[in-house]
XYZ file of C-alpha atoms in Angstrom:
580
model
C -96.703 -15.563 45.761
C -92.999 -15.182 46.424
C -90.043 -16.871 44.730
C -87.113 -17.616 47.007
C -84.175 -19.924 47.635
C -82.947 -21.783 50.710
C -79.658 -23.514 51.400
C -80.122 -27.206 52.202
C -77.838 -29.526 54.133
C -74.982 -31.160 52.250
C -74.927 -32.474 49.578
C -78.171 -30.956 48.277
C -77.102 -27.363 47.704
C -79.751 -24.759 46.975
C -83.555 -25.176 46.933
C -85.683 -22.897 44.757
C -89.389 -22.658 45.537
C -92.552 -20.573 45.325
C -94.436 -19.827 48.557
C -97.955 -18.517 49.057
C -100.722 -18.573 51.648
C -100.817 -19.776 55.233
C -102.175 -22.739 57.150
C -101.550 -26.464 56.825
C -98.571 -27.024 54.476
C -99.161 -28.254 50.911
C -95.997 -29.162 48.970
C -96.113 -29.392 45.151
C -93.463 -31.035 42.927
C -93.475 -30.646 39.140
C -92.424 -33.051 36.386
C -89.167 -33.522 34.465
C -88.111 -30.491 32.440
C -90.601 -28.109 34.050
C -90.484 -25.640 36.957
C -92.469 -24.870 40.086
C -94.432 -22.331 38.022
C -96.155 -25.279 36.307
C -98.420 -25.371 39.371
C -99.358 -21.710 38.852
C -103.020 -22.382 37.961
C -103.507 -24.285 41.232
C -101.446 -22.152 43.633
C -103.703 -19.097 43.786
C -106.795 -21.062 44.822
C -105.078 -23.569 47.121
C -103.141 -20.798 48.900
C -106.434 -19.425 50.209
C -106.599 -22.322 52.655
C -103.049 -23.726 52.820
C -99.401 -22.753 53.034
C -98.390 -23.733 49.501
C -94.743 -24.539 48.758
C -94.058 -25.365 45.088
C -90.537 -26.783 44.847
C -88.129 -26.723 41.935
C -86.919 -30.287 41.378
C -83.128 -30.814 41.583
C -81.434 -29.464 38.474
C -84.537 -27.458 37.539
C -85.425 -23.804 38.107
C -83.352 -22.408 40.975
C -82.542 -25.771 42.623
C -79.074 -27.305 42.547
C -78.706 -30.598 40.636
C -78.142 -34.017 42.152
C -75.081 -35.993 41.050
C -75.309 -37.583 37.605
C -77.053 -40.940 37.786
C -79.010 -40.113 40.974
C -81.946 -42.536 41.219
C -85.459 -42.161 42.615
C -84.246 -42.969 46.148
C -81.884 -39.985 45.941
C -84.742 -37.711 44.899
C -86.845 -38.925 47.839
C -83.985 -38.130 50.221
C -83.652 -34.696 48.596
C -87.301 -34.046 49.416
C -86.741 -35.075 53.040
C -83.821 -32.622 53.275
C -85.962 -29.872 51.726
C -88.826 -30.391 54.185
C -86.387 -30.460 57.103
C -84.907 -27.125 56.023
C -88.382 -25.653 55.506
C -89.430 -26.957 58.948
C -92.875 -27.887 57.632
C -93.943 -30.632 60.010
C -96.394 -33.160 58.484
C -97.420 -32.095 54.986
C -99.899 -32.635 52.207
C -97.858 -33.672 49.154
C -98.832 -33.533 45.475
C -96.575 -34.444 42.581
C -96.944 -34.398 38.795
C -95.315 -37.088 36.638
C -91.738 -37.405 38.029
C -92.968 -35.370 40.982
C -95.619 -38.063 41.516
C -92.914 -40.739 41.574
C -91.055 -38.774 44.257
C -94.291 -38.236 46.207
C -95.184 -41.928 46.077
C -91.709 -42.970 47.161
C -91.812 -40.452 50.003
C -95.192 -41.809 51.152
C -93.697 -45.309 51.336
C -90.508 -44.187 53.094
C -91.651 -41.441 55.483
C -95.348 -42.000 56.239
C -95.089 -40.110 59.524
C -94.279 -36.897 57.638
C -97.432 -37.025 55.482
C -101.059 -36.074 55.936
C -102.190 -36.814 52.380
C -100.569 -37.603 49.016
C -101.808 -36.829 45.473
C -100.270 -38.300 42.321
C -101.106 -36.354 39.158
C -100.297 -38.094 35.846
C -98.187 -40.579 37.794
C -96.590 -43.710 36.346
C -96.730 -47.107 38.027
C -95.292 -50.453 36.896
C -94.984 -49.835 33.155
C -95.434 -52.623 30.646
C -92.260 -54.094 29.156
C -92.917 -52.233 25.905
C -93.492 -48.885 27.636
C -90.420 -49.386 29.846
C -88.195 -50.110 26.852
C -89.431 -46.981 25.093
C -88.833 -44.649 28.048
C -85.408 -46.180 28.754
C -84.503 -45.511 25.152
C -85.514 -41.873 25.525
C -83.459 -41.665 28.736
C -80.383 -42.962 26.903
C -80.902 -40.413 24.106
C -81.189 -37.535 26.579
C -78.093 -38.683 28.485
C -76.201 -38.687 25.171
C -77.314 -35.136 24.404
C -79.928 -36.110 21.807
C -82.826 -34.076 23.218
C -86.009 -34.084 21.153
C -88.595 -31.632 22.505
C -91.102 -31.762 19.672
C -92.082 -35.424 20.130
C -93.112 -35.186 23.802
C -94.893 -31.880 23.189
C -96.938 -33.486 20.434
C -97.666 -36.446 22.708
C -98.769 -34.239 25.606
C -100.950 -31.633 23.873
C -103.828 -31.447 21.428
C -104.777 -28.704 18.967
C -107.299 -26.675 20.983
C -106.355 -23.053 21.810
C -106.085 -23.825 25.552
C -103.827 -26.824 24.920
C -101.648 -24.840 22.535
C -101.296 -22.084 25.145
C -100.187 -24.664 27.710
C -97.851 -26.212 25.140
C -96.154 -22.844 24.613
C -95.500 -22.477 28.363
C -94.105 -26.018 28.672
C -91.905 -25.530 25.597
C -90.436 -22.439 27.267
C -89.610 -24.328 30.458
C -88.093 -27.243 28.553
C -85.879 -24.876 26.579
C -84.533 -23.354 29.814
C -83.766 -26.548 31.740
C -80.158 -27.480 32.483
C -79.345 -30.450 30.180
C -77.458 -32.409 32.840
C -80.186 -31.865 35.453
C -82.785 -32.873 32.864
C -80.865 -36.048 32.004
C -80.437 -37.054 35.656
C -84.107 -36.523 36.486
C -85.305 -38.291 33.354
C -83.071 -41.267 34.084
C -84.602 -41.599 37.558
C -88.071 -41.187 36.015
C -87.404 -43.903 33.445
C -86.108 -46.414 35.984
C -88.266 -45.587 38.991
C -91.786 -46.689 37.992
C -91.648 -49.889 40.089
C -89.057 -48.883 42.726
C -91.610 -48.659 45.543
C -94.318 -50.965 44.186
C -93.650 -53.642 46.825
C -94.188 -51.073 49.595
C -97.254 -49.423 48.087
C -99.744 -51.247 50.296
C -98.140 -49.574 53.333
C -99.410 -46.135 52.289
C -102.144 -45.404 54.823
C -102.828 -41.673 54.347
C -105.514 -40.467 51.886
C -104.131 -41.009 48.382
C -105.486 -39.450 45.194
C -104.384 -40.899 41.841
C -105.430 -38.530 39.059
C -104.647 -38.651 35.348
C -105.948 -37.761 31.894
C -108.215 -40.175 30.068
C -106.009 -39.926 26.951
C -102.595 -39.999 28.645
C -100.726 -42.790 26.815
C -97.912 -43.097 29.379
C -99.497 -42.274 32.753
C -102.544 -44.319 31.920
C -105.895 -44.530 33.712
C -105.118 -48.171 34.487
C -101.961 -47.075 36.311
C -103.965 -44.562 38.356
C -106.511 -47.235 39.255
C -103.750 -49.625 40.314
C -102.084 -47.018 42.545
C -105.388 -46.182 44.240
C -106.375 -49.834 44.640
C -103.080 -50.926 46.194
C -103.000 -48.097 48.766
C -105.009 -48.474 51.964
C -107.032 -45.300 51.452
C -106.840 -44.568 47.734
C -109.196 -42.793 45.345
C -108.913 -42.366 41.581
C -110.098 -39.573 39.288
C -109.878 -39.633 35.496
C -110.172 -36.238 33.825
C -110.344 -35.173 30.174
C -106.933 -34.551 28.651
C -103.483 -36.059 28.327
C -100.292 -35.712 30.373
C -100.459 -32.047 31.464
C -103.917 -31.928 33.034
C -102.726 -29.413 35.666
C -102.362 -26.966 32.768
C -104.943 -28.085 30.202
C -107.875 -28.701 32.581
C -106.496 -26.598 35.430
C -109.826 -25.805 37.106
C -110.805 -29.470 37.247
C -107.448 -30.427 38.772
C -107.734 -27.635 41.335
C -111.218 -28.843 42.276
C -109.953 -32.431 42.616
C -107.085 -31.345 44.854
C -109.449 -29.239 46.954
C -111.674 -32.266 47.566
C -108.614 -34.372 48.376
C -107.433 -31.811 50.931
C -110.837 -31.982 52.627
C -110.595 -35.724 53.225
C -109.847 -36.667 56.858
C -106.082 -36.969 57.229
C -106.070 -40.371 58.864
C -105.417 -43.869 57.521
C -108.192 -46.390 57.061
C -107.602 -50.012 58.030
C -110.868 -51.962 58.269
C -109.244 -54.654 60.408
C -108.285 -52.045 63.024
C -111.152 -49.562 62.904
C -112.297 -50.541 66.385
C -108.828 -50.357 67.913
C -107.339 -47.264 69.510
C -104.289 -47.426 67.275
C -102.070 -44.357 67.298
C -102.195 -44.215 63.503
C -105.966 -43.637 63.687
C -105.584 -40.338 65.537
C -105.668 -36.948 63.896
C -102.009 -35.823 64.176
C -102.865 -32.196 64.923
C -105.356 -33.096 67.655
C -102.852 -35.506 69.205
C -100.086 -32.889 69.100
C -102.396 -30.348 70.776
C -103.240 -32.897 73.488
C -99.542 -33.570 74.101
C -99.061 -29.802 74.308
C -101.240 -29.509 77.410
C -98.391 -31.005 79.454
C -96.367 -28.088 80.807
C -92.636 -28.507 80.271
C -89.424 -26.596 80.564
C -87.420 -25.425 77.563
C -83.948 -26.691 76.744
C -81.277 -26.285 74.117
C -79.541 -29.570 73.310
C -75.967 -29.105 72.083
C -73.212 -31.287 70.653
C -70.693 -31.318 67.777
C -70.846 -32.691 64.257
C -68.140 -34.960 62.840
C -66.062 -31.933 61.771
C -66.089 -30.511 65.297
C -68.540 -27.697 64.562
C -71.024 -26.990 67.388
C -74.683 -27.758 66.768
C -77.813 -27.277 68.831
C -81.601 -27.151 68.748
C -84.455 -26.085 71.002
C -86.401 -28.937 72.606
C -88.874 -29.482 75.407
C -88.824 -33.286 75.264
C -86.360 -33.687 78.154
C -86.587 -35.877 81.251
C -84.446 -37.317 84.001
C -84.232 -41.121 83.870
C -82.043 -42.474 86.671
C -79.889 -41.404 89.605
C -77.641 -44.476 89.607
C -76.219 -44.242 87.055
C -77.205 -40.578 86.462
C -79.160 -40.651 83.188
C -81.254 -38.111 81.260
C -83.024 -38.325 77.917
C -84.083 -36.071 75.059
C -86.172 -36.951 71.997
C -85.109 -36.030 68.473
C -87.376 -36.153 65.408
C -86.275 -38.520 62.651
C -86.838 -35.616 60.236
C -84.432 -33.323 62.116
C -81.464 -31.956 60.227
C -79.435 -32.873 63.338
C -80.467 -36.550 63.259
C -77.318 -38.025 61.715
C -74.915 -35.891 63.765
C -76.654 -36.467 67.121
C -77.192 -40.213 66.739
C -73.515 -40.643 65.861
C -72.166 -38.219 68.500
C -70.181 -39.368 71.534
C -72.267 -37.163 73.804
C -74.520 -34.134 74.173
C -75.397 -31.406 76.674
C -78.817 -30.277 77.865
C -79.055 -26.563 78.677
C -82.201 -25.696 80.675
C -83.097 -22.150 79.652
C -83.885 -19.412 82.147
C -87.019 -17.290 81.886
C -85.097 -14.393 80.310
C -83.571 -16.562 77.549
C -86.403 -16.566 75.030
C -84.050 -15.011 72.459
C -81.760 -18.018 72.759
C -84.734 -20.333 72.302
C -85.597 -18.410 69.146
C -82.044 -18.628 67.855
C -81.895 -22.407 68.206
C -85.465 -23.008 66.998
C -85.091 -21.647 63.464
C -82.796 -22.569 60.564
C -79.514 -20.635 60.726
C -76.050 -20.938 59.253
C -74.440 -20.348 62.687
C -76.709 -20.532 65.726
C -73.756 -20.009 68.072
C -72.534 -16.745 66.507
C -74.345 -14.426 68.918
C -74.483 -16.742 71.941
C -72.040 -16.884 74.845
C -70.922 -20.476 75.530
C -68.048 -22.602 76.748
C -66.910 -26.195 76.358
C -68.296 -28.508 79.056
C -66.351 -31.211 80.902
C -67.536 -33.839 78.410
C -66.872 -31.541 75.446
C -70.341 -30.290 74.446
C -71.233 -26.563 74.339
C -72.588 -25.117 77.614
C -74.618 -21.914 77.233
C -74.135 -18.992 79.637
C -76.913 -17.883 81.976
C -78.994 -21.065 81.936
C -80.941 -22.375 84.926
C -78.984 -25.634 84.787
C -76.895 -27.718 82.432
C -75.979 -31.392 82.101
C -73.009 -32.521 79.999
C -73.426 -36.175 79.042
C -71.766 -39.055 77.268
C -73.999 -41.057 74.942
C -75.378 -43.974 76.953
C -77.869 -45.399 74.459
C -80.100 -44.495 71.498
C -83.572 -45.999 71.129
C -85.668 -45.830 67.955
C -89.246 -44.862 68.866
C -91.721 -44.246 66.039
C -90.947 -40.981 64.248
C -88.377 -39.991 66.917
C -85.168 -41.348 68.379
C -84.548 -41.228 72.142
C -81.059 -40.092 73.126
C -80.124 -41.325 76.603
C -77.104 -39.618 78.126
C -75.044 -40.388 81.208
C -74.372 -37.186 83.146
C -70.647 -36.459 83.448
C -70.969 -32.923 84.771
C -73.705 -30.461 85.760
C -74.398 -27.134 87.430
C -77.431 -25.111 88.535
C -78.278 -21.471 89.272
C -81.097 -19.586 91.007
C -82.556 -18.277 87.719
C -86.205 -19.379 87.233
C -86.695 -21.704 84.295
C -88.600 -20.911 81.113
C -91.833 -22.895 80.669
C -93.900 -24.043 77.698
C -97.453 -25.377 77.312
C -100.240 -25.284 74.689
C -97.952 -23.632 72.159
C -97.062 -20.654 74.349
C -94.473 -19.485 76.850
C -95.119 -19.911 80.537
C -93.315 -17.002 82.218
C -94.773 -16.583 85.727
C -92.695 -13.522 86.584
C -93.714 -11.652 83.438
C -97.363 -12.637 83.815
C -97.463 -11.544 87.445
C -95.974 -8.172 86.517
C -98.462 -7.614 83.718
C -101.492 -8.653 85.747
C -100.427 -6.388 88.609
C -100.910 -3.373 86.314
C -104.684 -3.645 86.170
C -105.288 0.096 85.764
C -106.326 0.796 82.149
C -105.833 -2.844 81.244
C -107.538 -4.427 78.210
C -107.715 -8.196 77.683
C -108.313 -9.886 74.330
C -108.932 -13.553 73.536
C -106.956 -14.995 70.624
C -109.215 -18.032 70.200
C -107.715 -20.511 67.709
C -109.061 -23.702 66.173
C -107.502 -25.763 63.371
C -105.367 -22.880 62.153
C -108.212 -20.326 62.138
C -108.879 -17.458 64.579
C -112.187 -16.109 65.929
C -112.684 -12.537 64.672
C -115.649 -10.299 65.482
C -117.077 -7.029 64.134
C -115.285 -4.031 65.653
C -118.314 -1.752 65.180
C -116.541 0.322 62.547
C -116.841 -1.977 59.571
C -113.698 -3.933 60.380
C -112.599 -7.001 62.314
C -110.997 -7.456 65.714
C -110.438 -9.987 68.471
C -112.980 -10.383 71.287
C -111.756 -7.914 73.926
C -112.870 -5.915 76.951
C -111.499 -3.697 79.736
C -110.449 -5.435 82.939
C -112.648 -4.705 85.930
C -112.083 -5.190 89.606
C -112.491 -8.962 89.271
C -109.214 -9.064 87.368
C -107.873 -10.228 84.018
C -108.763 -13.895 84.501
C -112.402 -13.015 85.075
C -112.417 -10.763 81.996
C -110.975 -13.565 79.885
C -113.555 -16.020 81.217
C -116.304 -13.529 80.347
C -114.993 -13.162 76.782
C -114.935 -16.928 76.298
C -118.443 -17.293 77.724
C -119.739 -14.551 75.416
C -118.290 -16.373 72.426
C -120.485 -19.391 73.133
C -117.511 -21.688 72.645
C -115.921 -24.306 74.810
C -112.390 -22.947 75.029
C -109.571 -23.300 77.501
C -108.242 -20.046 79.014
C -104.719 -20.037 77.653
C -101.428 -18.389 78.405
C -100.345 -14.860 77.649
C -99.436 -14.550 73.959
C -98.769 -10.814 73.720
C -98.303 -7.909 76.139
C -98.023 -4.371 74.816
C -98.625 -0.790 75.875
C -101.034 1.069 73.589
C -99.859 4.621 74.175
C -102.414 6.118 71.787
C -105.301 4.681 73.824
C -103.430 4.933 77.135
C -103.862 1.334 78.207
C -101.987 -1.926 78.620
C -103.128 -4.764 76.333
C -102.778 -8.467 77.127
C -103.821 -11.125 74.622
C -104.357 -14.721 75.748
C -103.952 -17.612 73.304
C -106.898 -20.016 73.793
C -107.685 -23.335 72.096
C -111.353 -23.852 71.140
C -113.290 -27.088 70.781
C -115.770 -27.747 67.969
C -118.927 -25.662 67.797
C -120.272 -22.475 66.233
C -119.517 -19.153 67.965
C -122.360 -16.857 69.064
C -120.584 -13.904 67.508
C -118.060 -13.561 64.725
C -116.573 -16.510 62.882
C -113.372 -18.527 62.625
C -111.289 -17.134 59.798
C -107.936 -18.068 58.224
C -105.465 -15.213 58.622
C -105.078 -14.545 54.903
C -103.765 -11.208 53.544
C -107.310 -10.128 52.645
C -108.522 -10.871 56.181
C -105.620 -8.945 57.709
C -106.607 -5.869 55.696
C -109.962 -5.848 57.516
C -108.322 -5.725 60.977
C -108.463 -2.002 61.643
C -106.374 -1.877 64.833
C -102.734 -1.661 63.663
C -101.370 -3.200 66.871
C -103.676 -6.229 66.636
C -102.942 -6.560 62.926
C -99.195 -6.757 63.647
C -99.801 -9.319 66.385
C -102.096 -11.461 64.172
C -99.629 -11.320 61.314
C -96.976 -12.679 63.692
C -99.388 -15.353 64.915
C -100.091 -16.459 61.319
C -96.361 -16.767 60.678
C -95.733 -18.690 63.898
C -98.694 -21.011 63.222
C -97.105 -22.081 59.948
C -93.876 -22.923 61.792
C -95.520 -24.412 64.875
C -93.523 -21.918 66.968
C -94.961 -19.371 69.392
C -93.633 -16.641 71.639
C -94.478 -13.611 73.739
C -94.348 -9.988 72.511
C -93.406 -7.234 74.946
C -93.431 -3.570 73.946
C -95.685 -0.816 72.648
C -98.329 -0.879 69.953
C -95.678 -0.051 67.338
C -92.449 -1.667 68.505
C -91.205 -4.235 70.949
C -89.430 -7.506 71.496
C -90.658 -10.786 69.979
C -89.029 -14.045 71.036
C -90.199 -17.346 69.709
C -90.078 -20.905 70.989
C -90.555 -24.278 69.359
C -91.196 -27.769 70.624
C -89.669 -29.254 67.505
C -86.127 -30.518 67.199
């Protein structure tokens, strides 16, 4: 588990968070007055199967505060900014108390960014008496009259385990910034019914969990939240308001079961329809990824005149008269506001040797243009040097389309070169020149199959007590035949993929090519699919493969992939993303 900070877009300042594990992202948000460490009992177990990100709420831990008086809506927008900066893609989201209010509001506002949502000790539509009491406490806190003993007595009993949890919570409460505490508590006090009218729109699997003796986040509230959602479940555990600490194992088990529920909405009236919302998002994204595309960098300027850009493969020509092109931009993109309000944009079609530029514009950076050669185009947008082609456009039209916006530009200037374009399909580069060069060197060539399914990789026994990828020397039939033989031996239905890594193993005197392949359901004849956890990586005895798999695990979390060229110890890694 690592503790780190990340700079968010204005006006949100700094984000503090704990990160652990790999795989599908799971985001955790604590309650008022606490810190991300409050999820400590759950993180270790959940990180074995997920990329866990426990966030410090604004004004808590290492996160910057929101302005005084910020309401629940502002906290929901803070979460959107945090997820954009973390580049998570669709997430599983769990919140405790105030964190549950934020999670519920986020589920109502940004359903396309969620797989599942869990609300632990959440509040929902308080009674008039309960609302008056919590508003009174909010006024006291805002005035500097902070009473810690009363809530601690309300939250914890006298058992040794509860007193141990009470001591930890008392420590966090004593460290919290008073102004950040007051702002968050004010939003907590006033936000219990903010999204109640939209609650029935929540279609992802929802878990409402609370303590049977919680006087404020009552079992009736949990039942109401589950009942009003389309796909809700309720669990009532022993304990009061801090069940994640007082009955930690039970909460972890509940969250584990919740994470195993199919991440798709349930609507009985539409179960027989092929509605897009009924599809598994990952499977749909993988299917979209079979379409081979080029790779572009879309550039423009923000309202202050600073250049901005992002890597994208969702580009197409639209019309010759007038000359129109389009690109698609995710609603969750940090560039959304600037691009939709811009007067124009440029599309730079990257050449095959520009994977570094793709990497630069695919990841968060304070200045993506610092190490890139560019000029101002005829319409004013940045034009990158060395590209296969570029189109500088005025904004013709924007079209809202689901979780993306379509930017349609009218071409005002363009140019082309003879450089071959960079390609992308199934999460990997398509670089015909590089592949042809590698496959031409068939002497002492070894091929391995990096067979992936749902975030896990097929590993087999290496004969020396460790793990490795399925691999074999290339014979006279060539690398494609060797790869086909490896897939057949696995007993799986898998598509021969694109080259993921090319390196020279000088110690063994051979060239090594690893192909990234996507597998369908089914049990392998040898080995097993395994998450690339730290303990698994320790069992991979080949250092070169271990380095490559560690990179693959990192890129899988981001949804970005690239090709490695070099030796077994050093080389050049350049990544690409299809996200904007």
